[in-house]
GROMACS .gro file of C-alpha atoms in nm:
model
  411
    1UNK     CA    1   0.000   0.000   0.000
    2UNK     CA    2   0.117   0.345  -0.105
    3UNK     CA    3   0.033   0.730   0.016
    4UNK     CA    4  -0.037   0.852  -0.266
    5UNK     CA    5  -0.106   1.198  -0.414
    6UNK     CA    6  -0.413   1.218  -0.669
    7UNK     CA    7  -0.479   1.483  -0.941
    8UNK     CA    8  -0.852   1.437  -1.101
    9UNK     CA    9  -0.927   1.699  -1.420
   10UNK     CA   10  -1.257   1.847  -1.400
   11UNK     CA   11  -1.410   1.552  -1.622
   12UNK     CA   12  -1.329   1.312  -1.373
   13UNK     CA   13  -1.015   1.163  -1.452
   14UNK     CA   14  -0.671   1.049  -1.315
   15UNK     CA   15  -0.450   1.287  -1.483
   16UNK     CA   16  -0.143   1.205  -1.222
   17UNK     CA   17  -0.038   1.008  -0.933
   18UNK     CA   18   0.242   1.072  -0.697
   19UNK     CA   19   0.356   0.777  -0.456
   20UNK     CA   20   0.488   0.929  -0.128
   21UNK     CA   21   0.895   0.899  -0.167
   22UNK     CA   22   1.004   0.981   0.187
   23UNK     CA   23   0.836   0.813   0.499
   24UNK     CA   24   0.816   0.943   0.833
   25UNK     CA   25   0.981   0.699   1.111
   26UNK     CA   26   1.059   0.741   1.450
   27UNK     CA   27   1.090   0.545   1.700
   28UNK     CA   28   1.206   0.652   2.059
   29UNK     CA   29   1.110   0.389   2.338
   30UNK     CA   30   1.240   0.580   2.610
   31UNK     CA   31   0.964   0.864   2.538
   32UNK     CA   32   0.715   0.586   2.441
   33UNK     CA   33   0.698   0.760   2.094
   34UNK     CA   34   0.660   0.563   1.802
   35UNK     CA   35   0.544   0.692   1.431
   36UNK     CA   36   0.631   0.441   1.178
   37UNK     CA   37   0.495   0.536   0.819
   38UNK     CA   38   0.651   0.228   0.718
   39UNK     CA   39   0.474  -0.019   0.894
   40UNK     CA   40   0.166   0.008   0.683
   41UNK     CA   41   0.247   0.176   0.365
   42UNK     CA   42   0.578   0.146   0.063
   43UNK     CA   43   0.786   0.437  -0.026
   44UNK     CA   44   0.731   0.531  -0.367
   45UNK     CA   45   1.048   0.515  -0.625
   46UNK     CA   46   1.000   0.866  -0.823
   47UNK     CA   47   0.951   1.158  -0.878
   48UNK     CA   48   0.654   1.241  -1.107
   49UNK     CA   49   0.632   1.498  -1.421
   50UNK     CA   50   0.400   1.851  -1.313
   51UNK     CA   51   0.073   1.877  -1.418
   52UNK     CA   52  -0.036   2.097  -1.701
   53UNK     CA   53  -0.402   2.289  -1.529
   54UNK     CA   54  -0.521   2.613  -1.630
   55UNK     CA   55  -0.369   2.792  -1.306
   56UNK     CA   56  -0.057   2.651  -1.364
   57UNK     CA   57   0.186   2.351  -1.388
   58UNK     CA   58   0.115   2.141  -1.037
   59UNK     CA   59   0.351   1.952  -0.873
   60UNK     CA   60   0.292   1.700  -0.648
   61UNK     CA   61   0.453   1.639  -0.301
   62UNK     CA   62   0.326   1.470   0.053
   63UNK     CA   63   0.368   1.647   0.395
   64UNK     CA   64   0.753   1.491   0.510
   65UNK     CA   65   0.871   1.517   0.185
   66UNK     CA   66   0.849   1.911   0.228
   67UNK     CA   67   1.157   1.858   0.450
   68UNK     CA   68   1.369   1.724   0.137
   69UNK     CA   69   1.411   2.022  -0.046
   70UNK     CA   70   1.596   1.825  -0.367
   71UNK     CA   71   1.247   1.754  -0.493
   72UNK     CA   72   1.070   2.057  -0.471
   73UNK     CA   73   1.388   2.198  -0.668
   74UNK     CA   74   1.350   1.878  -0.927
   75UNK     CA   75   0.975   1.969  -0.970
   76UNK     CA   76   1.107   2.341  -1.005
   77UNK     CA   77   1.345   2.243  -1.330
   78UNK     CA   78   1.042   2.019  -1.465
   79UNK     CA   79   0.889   2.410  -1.451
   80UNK     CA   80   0.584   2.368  -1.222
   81UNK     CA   81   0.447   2.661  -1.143
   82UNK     CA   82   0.270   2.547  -0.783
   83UNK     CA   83   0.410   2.259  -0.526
   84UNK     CA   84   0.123   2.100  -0.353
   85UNK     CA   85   0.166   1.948  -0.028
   86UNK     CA   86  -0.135   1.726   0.164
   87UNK     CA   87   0.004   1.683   0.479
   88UNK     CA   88  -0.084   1.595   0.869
   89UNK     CA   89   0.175   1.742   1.062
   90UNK     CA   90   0.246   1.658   1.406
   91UNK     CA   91   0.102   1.958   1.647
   92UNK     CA   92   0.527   2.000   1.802
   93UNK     CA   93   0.668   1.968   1.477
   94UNK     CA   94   0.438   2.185   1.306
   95UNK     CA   95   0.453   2.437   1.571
   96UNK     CA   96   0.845   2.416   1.471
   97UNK     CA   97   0.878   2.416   1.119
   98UNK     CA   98   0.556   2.409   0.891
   99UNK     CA   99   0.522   2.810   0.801
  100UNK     CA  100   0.935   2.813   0.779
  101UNK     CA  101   0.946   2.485   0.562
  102UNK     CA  102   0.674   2.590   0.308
  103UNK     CA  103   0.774   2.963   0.253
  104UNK     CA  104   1.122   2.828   0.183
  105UNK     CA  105   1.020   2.547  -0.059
  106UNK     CA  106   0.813   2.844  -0.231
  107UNK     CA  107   1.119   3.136  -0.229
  108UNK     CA  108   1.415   2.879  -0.318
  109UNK     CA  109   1.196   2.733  -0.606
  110UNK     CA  110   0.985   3.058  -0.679
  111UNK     CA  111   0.648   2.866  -0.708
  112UNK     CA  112   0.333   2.918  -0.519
  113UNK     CA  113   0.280   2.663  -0.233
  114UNK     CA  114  -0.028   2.499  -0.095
  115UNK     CA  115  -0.054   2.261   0.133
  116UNK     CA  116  -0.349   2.112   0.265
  117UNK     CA  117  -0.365   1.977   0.662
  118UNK     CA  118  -0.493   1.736   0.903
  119UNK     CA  119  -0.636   1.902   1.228
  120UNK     CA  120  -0.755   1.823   1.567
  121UNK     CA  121  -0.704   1.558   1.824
  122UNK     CA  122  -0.674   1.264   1.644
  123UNK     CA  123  -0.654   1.071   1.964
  124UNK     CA  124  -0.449   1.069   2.353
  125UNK     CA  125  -0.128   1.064   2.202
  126UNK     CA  126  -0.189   1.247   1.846
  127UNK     CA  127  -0.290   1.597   1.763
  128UNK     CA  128  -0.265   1.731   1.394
  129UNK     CA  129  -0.087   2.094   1.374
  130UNK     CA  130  -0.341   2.213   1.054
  131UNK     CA  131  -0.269   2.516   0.949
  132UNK     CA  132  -0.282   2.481   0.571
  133UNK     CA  133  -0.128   2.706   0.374
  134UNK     CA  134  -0.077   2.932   0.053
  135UNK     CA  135   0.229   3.084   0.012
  136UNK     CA  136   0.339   3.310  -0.323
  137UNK     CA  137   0.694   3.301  -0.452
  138UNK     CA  138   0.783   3.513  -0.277
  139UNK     CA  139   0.723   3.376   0.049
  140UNK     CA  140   0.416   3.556   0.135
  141UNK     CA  141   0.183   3.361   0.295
  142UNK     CA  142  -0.164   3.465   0.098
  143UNK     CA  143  -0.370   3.213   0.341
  144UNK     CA  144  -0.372   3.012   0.663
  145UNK     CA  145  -0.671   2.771   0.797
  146UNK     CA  146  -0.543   2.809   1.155
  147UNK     CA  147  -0.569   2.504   1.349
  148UNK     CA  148  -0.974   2.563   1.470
  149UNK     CA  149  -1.161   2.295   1.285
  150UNK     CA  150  -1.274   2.245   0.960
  151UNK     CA  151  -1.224   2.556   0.708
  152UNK     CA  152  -1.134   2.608   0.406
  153UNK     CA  153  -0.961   2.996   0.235
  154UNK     CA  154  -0.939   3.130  -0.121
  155UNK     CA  155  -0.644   3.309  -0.222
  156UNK     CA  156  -0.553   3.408  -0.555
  157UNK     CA  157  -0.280   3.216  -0.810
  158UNK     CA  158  -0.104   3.490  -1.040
  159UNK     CA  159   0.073   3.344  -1.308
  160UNK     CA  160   0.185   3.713  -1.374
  161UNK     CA  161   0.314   3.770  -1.035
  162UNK     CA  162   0.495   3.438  -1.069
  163UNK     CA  163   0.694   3.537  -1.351
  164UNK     CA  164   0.771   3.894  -1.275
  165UNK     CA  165   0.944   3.692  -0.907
  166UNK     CA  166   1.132   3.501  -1.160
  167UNK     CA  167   1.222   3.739  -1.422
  168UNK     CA  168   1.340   3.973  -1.176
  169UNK     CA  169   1.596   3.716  -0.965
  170UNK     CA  170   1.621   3.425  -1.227
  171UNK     CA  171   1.762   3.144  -0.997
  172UNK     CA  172   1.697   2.878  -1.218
  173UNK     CA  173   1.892   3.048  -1.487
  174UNK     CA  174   2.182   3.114  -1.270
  175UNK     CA  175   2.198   2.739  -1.110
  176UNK     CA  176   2.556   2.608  -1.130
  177UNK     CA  177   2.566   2.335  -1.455
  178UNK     CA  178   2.682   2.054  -1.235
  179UNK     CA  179   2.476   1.876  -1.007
  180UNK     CA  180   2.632   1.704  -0.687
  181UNK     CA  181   2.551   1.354  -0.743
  182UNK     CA  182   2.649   0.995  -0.484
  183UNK     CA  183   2.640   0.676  -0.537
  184UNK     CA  184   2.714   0.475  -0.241
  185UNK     CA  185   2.645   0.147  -0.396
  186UNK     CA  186   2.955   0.011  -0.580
  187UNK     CA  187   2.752  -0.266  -0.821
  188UNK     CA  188   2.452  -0.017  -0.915
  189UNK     CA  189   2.756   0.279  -0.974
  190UNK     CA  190   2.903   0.055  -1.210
  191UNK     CA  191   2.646  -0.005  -1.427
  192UNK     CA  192   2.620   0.394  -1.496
  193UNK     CA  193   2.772   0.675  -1.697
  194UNK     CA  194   2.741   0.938  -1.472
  195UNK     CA  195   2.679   1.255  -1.657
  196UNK     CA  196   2.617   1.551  -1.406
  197UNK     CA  197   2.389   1.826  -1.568
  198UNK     CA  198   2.083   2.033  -1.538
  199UNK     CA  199   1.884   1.868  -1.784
  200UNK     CA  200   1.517   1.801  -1.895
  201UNK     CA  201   1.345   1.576  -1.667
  202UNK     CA  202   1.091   1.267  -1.729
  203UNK     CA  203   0.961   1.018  -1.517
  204UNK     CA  204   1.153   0.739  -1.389
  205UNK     CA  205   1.053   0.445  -1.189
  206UNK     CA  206   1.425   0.362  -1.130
  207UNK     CA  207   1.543   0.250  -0.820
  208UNK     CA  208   1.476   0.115  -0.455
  209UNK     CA  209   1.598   0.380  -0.168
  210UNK     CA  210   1.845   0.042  -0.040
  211UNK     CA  211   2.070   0.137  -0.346
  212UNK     CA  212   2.171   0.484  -0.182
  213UNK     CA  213   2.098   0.691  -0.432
  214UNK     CA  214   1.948   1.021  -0.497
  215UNK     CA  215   1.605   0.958  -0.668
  216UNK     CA  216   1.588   1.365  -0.748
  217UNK     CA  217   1.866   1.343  -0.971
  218UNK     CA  218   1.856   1.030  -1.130
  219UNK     CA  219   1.797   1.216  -1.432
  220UNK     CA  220   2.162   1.317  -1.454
  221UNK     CA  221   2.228   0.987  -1.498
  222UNK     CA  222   2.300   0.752  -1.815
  223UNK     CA  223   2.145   0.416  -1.691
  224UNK     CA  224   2.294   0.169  -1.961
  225UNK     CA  225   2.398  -0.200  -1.921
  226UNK     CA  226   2.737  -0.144  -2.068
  227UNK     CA  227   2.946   0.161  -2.009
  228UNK     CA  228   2.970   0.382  -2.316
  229UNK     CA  229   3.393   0.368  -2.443
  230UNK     CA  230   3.572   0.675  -2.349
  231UNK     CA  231   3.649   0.958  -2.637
  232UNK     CA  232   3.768   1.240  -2.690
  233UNK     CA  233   3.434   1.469  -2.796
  234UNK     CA  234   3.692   1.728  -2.954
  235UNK     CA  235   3.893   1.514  -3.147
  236UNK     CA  236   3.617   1.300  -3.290
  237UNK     CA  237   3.357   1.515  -3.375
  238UNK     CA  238   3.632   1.737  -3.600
  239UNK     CA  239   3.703   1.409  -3.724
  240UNK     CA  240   3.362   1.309  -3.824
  241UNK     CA  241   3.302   1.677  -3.952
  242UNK     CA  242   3.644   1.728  -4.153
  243UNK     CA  243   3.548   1.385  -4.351
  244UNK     CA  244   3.226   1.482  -4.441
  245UNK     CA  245   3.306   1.804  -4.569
  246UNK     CA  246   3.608   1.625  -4.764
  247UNK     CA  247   3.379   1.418  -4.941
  248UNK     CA  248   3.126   1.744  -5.041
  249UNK     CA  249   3.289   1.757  -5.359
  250UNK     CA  250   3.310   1.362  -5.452
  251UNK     CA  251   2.963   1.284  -5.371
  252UNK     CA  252   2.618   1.398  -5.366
  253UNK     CA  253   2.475   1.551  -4.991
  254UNK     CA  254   2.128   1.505  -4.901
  255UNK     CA  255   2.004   1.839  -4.687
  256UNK     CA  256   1.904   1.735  -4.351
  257UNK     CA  257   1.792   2.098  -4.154
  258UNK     CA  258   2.145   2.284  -4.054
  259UNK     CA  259   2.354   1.985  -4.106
  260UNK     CA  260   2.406   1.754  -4.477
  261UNK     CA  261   2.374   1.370  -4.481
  262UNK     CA  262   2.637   1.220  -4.745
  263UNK     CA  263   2.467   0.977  -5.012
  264UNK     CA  264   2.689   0.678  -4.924
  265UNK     CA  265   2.530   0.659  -4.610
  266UNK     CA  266   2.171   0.662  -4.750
  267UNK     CA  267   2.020   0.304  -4.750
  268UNK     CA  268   1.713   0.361  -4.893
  269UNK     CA  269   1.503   0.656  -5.076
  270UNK     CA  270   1.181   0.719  -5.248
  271UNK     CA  271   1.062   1.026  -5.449
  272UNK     CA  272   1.005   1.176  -5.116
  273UNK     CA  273   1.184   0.993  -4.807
  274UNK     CA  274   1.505   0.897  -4.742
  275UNK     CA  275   1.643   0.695  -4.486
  276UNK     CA  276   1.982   0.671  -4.323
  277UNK     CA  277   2.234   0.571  -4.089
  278UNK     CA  278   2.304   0.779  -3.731
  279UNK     CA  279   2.654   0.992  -3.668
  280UNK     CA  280   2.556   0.920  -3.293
  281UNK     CA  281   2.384   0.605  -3.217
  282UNK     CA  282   2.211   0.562  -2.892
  283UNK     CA  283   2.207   0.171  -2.912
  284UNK     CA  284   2.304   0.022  -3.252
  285UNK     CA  285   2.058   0.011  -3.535
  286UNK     CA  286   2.012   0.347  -3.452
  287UNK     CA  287   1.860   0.520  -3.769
  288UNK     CA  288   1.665   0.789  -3.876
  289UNK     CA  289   1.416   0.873  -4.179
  290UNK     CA  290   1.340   1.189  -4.292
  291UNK     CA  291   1.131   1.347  -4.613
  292UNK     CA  292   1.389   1.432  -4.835
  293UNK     CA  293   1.246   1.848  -4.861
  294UNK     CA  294   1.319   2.046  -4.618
  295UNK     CA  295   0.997   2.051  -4.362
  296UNK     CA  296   1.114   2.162  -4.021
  297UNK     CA  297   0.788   1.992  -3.842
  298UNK     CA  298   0.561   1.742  -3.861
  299UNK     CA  299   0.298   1.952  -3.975
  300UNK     CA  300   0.479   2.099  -4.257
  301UNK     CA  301   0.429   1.779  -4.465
  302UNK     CA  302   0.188   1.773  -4.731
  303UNK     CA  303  -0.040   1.440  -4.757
  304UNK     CA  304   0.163   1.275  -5.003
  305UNK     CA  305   0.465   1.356  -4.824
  306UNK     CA  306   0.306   1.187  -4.512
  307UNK     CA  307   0.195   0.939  -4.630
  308UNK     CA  308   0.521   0.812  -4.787
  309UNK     CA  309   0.712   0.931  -4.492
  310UNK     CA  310   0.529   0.699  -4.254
  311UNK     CA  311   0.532   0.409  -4.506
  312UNK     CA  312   0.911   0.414  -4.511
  313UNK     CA  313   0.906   0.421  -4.146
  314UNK     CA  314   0.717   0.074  -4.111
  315UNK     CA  315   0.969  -0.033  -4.366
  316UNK     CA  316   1.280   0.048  -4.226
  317UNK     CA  317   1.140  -0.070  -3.876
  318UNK     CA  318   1.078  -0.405  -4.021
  319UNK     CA  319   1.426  -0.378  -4.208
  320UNK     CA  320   1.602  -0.283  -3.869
  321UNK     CA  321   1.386  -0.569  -3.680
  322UNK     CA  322   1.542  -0.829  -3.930
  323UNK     CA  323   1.871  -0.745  -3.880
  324UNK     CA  324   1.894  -0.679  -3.533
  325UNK     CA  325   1.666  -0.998  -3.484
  326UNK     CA  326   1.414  -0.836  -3.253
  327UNK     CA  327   1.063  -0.785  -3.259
  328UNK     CA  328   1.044  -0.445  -3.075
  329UNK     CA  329   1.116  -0.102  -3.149
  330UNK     CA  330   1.141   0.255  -2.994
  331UNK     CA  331   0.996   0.484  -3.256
  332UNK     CA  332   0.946   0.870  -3.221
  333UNK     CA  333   0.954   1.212  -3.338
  334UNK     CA  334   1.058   1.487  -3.165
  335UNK     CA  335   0.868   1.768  -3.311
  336UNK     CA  336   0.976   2.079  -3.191
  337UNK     CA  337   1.240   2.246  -2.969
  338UNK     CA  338   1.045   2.174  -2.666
  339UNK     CA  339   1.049   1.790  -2.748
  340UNK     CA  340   1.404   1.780  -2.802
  341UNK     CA  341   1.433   1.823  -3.154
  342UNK     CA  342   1.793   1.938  -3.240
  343UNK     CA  343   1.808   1.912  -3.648
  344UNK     CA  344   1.512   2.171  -3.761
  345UNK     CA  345   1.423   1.916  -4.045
  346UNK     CA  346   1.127   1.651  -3.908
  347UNK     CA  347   1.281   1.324  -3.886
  348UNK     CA  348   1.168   0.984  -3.741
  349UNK     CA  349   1.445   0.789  -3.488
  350UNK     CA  350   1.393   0.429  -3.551
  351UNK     CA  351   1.605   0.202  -3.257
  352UNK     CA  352   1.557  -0.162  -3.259
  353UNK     CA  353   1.513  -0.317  -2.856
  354UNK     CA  354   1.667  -0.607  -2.693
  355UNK     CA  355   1.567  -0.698  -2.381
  356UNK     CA  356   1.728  -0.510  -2.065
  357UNK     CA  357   1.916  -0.303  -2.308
  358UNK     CA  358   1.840  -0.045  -2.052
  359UNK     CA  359   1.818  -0.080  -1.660
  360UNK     CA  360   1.445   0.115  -1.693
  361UNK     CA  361   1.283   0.094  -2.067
  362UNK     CA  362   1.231   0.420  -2.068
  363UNK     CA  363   1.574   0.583  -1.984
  364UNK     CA  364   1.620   0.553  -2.385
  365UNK     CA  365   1.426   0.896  -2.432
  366UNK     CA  366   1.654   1.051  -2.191
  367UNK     CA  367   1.973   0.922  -2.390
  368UNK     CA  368   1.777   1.033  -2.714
  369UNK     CA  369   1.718   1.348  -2.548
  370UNK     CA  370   2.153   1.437  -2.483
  371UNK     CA  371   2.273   1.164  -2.688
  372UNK     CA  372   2.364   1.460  -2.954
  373UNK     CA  373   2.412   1.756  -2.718
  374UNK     CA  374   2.815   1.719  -2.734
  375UNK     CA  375   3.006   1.932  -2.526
  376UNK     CA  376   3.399   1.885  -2.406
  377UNK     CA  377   3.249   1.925  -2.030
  378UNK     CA  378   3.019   1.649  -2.105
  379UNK     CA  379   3.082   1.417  -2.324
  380UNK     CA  380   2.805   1.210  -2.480
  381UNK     CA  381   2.782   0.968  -2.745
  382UNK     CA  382   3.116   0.971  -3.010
  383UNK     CA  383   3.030   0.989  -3.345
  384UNK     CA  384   3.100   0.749  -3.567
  385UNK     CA  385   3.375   0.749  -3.814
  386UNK     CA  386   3.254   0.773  -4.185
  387UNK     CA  387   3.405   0.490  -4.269
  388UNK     CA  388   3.181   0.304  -4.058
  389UNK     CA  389   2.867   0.493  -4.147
  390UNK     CA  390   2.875   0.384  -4.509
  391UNK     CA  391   2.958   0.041  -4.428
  392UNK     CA  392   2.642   0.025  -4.215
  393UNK     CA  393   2.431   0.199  -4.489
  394UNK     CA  394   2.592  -0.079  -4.752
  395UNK     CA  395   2.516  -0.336  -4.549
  396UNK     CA  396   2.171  -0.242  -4.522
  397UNK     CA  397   2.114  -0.181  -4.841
  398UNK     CA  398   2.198  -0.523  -4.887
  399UNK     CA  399   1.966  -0.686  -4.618
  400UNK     CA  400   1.661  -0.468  -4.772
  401UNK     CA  401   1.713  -0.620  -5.103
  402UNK     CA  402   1.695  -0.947  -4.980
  403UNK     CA  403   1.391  -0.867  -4.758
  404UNK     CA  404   1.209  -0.744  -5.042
  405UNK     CA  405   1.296  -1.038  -5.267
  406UNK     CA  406   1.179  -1.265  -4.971
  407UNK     CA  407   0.839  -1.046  -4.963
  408UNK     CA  408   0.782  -1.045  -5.295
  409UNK     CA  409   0.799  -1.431  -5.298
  410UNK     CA  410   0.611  -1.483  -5.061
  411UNK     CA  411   0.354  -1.287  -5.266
   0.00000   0.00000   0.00000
């Protein structure tokens, strides 16, 4: 059994869930005091994307976890706007801490802050503080229940208030690149590329709190199987880059957005499409298909060009399939700046799956996220050699021909 955090849309339906991460647990026999979350309820193992409303991007927190300020700050880079925190405070502790504890999870993150409470005698030896509160970025506290029964208070949500706070001290814009990050178990450490940096967030059902990690910033992390080989991002991508432009003048380019795919390392094209093989693979098979005129989003293809761009896509996924000998597939667009789209020219990422491949499925839209943000601070995937590119695209050319002879037999 979890504590769990629900958001319901106005029609009625589960539109998030948040599983309580950190559990309150003490135990002290010589004061006869025992509060054991545990006993009767799991942690939860992540941190959960905000909700889009129309007050705001919500993010969702339970009472104790207000004292772990690392995920208020991860909901703050995932851009939510308000932190919500249900909660049933102890009457000592809340006396203590609650107002100072929510005004600073609203300042450090500049997002408003509610947080609904528990009140009253609950029995001898258990009294809720209540006291639930709105608090503006700027610490202001815009509402408080008290602690005198049932009541409920209205206060007012500003989006326009929230981003003059941020526009005028921009915190998130001025947090340091690198992002403190331990691993205090040796076998989970090993399986990772550790990558510290502020980056876009997901959700990640990852790992158990035994492993000693820090679930707010598992998105730094590269979760893979194998380690990725060490490179020099410098010398290889002026490599990569010098050979392609060498081979400009002996061979035809195909246009792909601000960047130019050579012919050699096309393995198939239509009127319309083209498909070919990755400078930066996230796993291998990594490929990508793209209409061969420049359309910078989805939208900007006409119906024919559609049509044929998603019918290559089912081909080259059954192509990549075969030769990978799978029978799953990650395929995606990212369509737009905000989904990660780096080349402004549409184009579908096609990566044939294996089993485990990853230590959570879904960490492989995180590497496709930074797999091509290269920097010398932090290095990410080496490109490939062009030598190896066209031998890739050959050999693929190859296996398509004898797919479609196979097809066409079986026809």
């Amino acid at each position: 059994m979890f504590n769990t955090h629900i958001i319901i849309d106005n029609k009625g339906d589960i539109v998030q869930t948040y599983r309580k991460l950190h559990l309150f647990d003490v135990e002290i026999p010589e004061k006869n005091v025992r509060l054991k979350e545990s006993d009767f309820t799991s942690p939860g193992s992540h941190v959960v994307t905000p909700v889009d409303t129309p007050v705001g991007r919500i993010g969702l927190e339970i009472c104790y976890d207000m004292r772990f300020p690392e995920l208020s700050t991860t909901l703050g880079s995932m851009r939510a706007d308000i932190l919500t925190f249900p909660s049933a405070f102890t009457y000592v502790t809340g006396m203590a801490h609650w107002h100072l504890l929510l005004r600073a999870r609203a300042i450090e993150n500049q997002c408003y802050v509610l947080a609904a409470a528990q009140t009253g005698q609950h029995n001898a030896k258990r009294r809720s503080y209540g006291h639930a509160l709105c608090v503006d970025p700027w610490g202001e506290v815009l509402a408080d229940c008290e602690e005198e029964g049932p009541c409920y208070k209205i206060a007012e949500i500003s989006l326009e208030k929230l981003a003059d706070v941020r526009r005028n001290m921009p915190v998130f814009q001025h947090r340091s690149d690198t992002v403190v990050f331990f691993i205090s178990d040796k076998k989970f450490k090993d399986m990772c590329e550790v990558n510290p940096h502020w980056a876009s967030v997901v959700d990640y059902d990852l790992v158990t709190p035994n492993l000693g990690t820090d679930v707010y910033s598992l998105y730094t992390l590269s979760l893979r199987n194998k380690l990725l080989a060490e490179h020099s991002v410098t010398a290889v991508t002026s490599t990569t880059t010098n050979q392609i432009h060498d081979v400009e003048n002996s061979e035809s380019m195909y246009v792909f957005g601000q960047a130019k795919v050579p012919e050699s390392c096309v393995f198939y094209k239509t009127n319309l499409t083209y498909a070919f093989v990755n400078l930066r693979c996230v796993i291998p098979g990594h490929v990508l298909v793209a209409p061969i005129r420049l359309a910078e989003r989805n939208r900007d293809l006409n119906d024919e060009e559609a049509a044929d761009f998603f019918k290559t896509v089912r081909l080259v996924q059954r192509l990549m399939e075969k030769v990978h000998n799978v029978n799953s597939s990650t395929v995606t667009i990212q369509d737009g700046p905000e989904a990660g789209q780096t080349i402004k020219h549409v184009h579908c990422h096609i990566l044939p799956r294996k089993k485990d491949d990853f230590i959570d499925n879904d960490l492989i839209y995180l590497e496709l996220a930074k797999h091509d943000k290269v920097s010398p601070t932090t290095p990410r995937k080496p490109a490939r050699s062009l030598q190896e590119m066209r031998e890739e695209a050959a050999m693929l050319r190859k296996e398509l021909e004898i797919m479609t002879q196979d097809s066409e037999k079986q026809n």
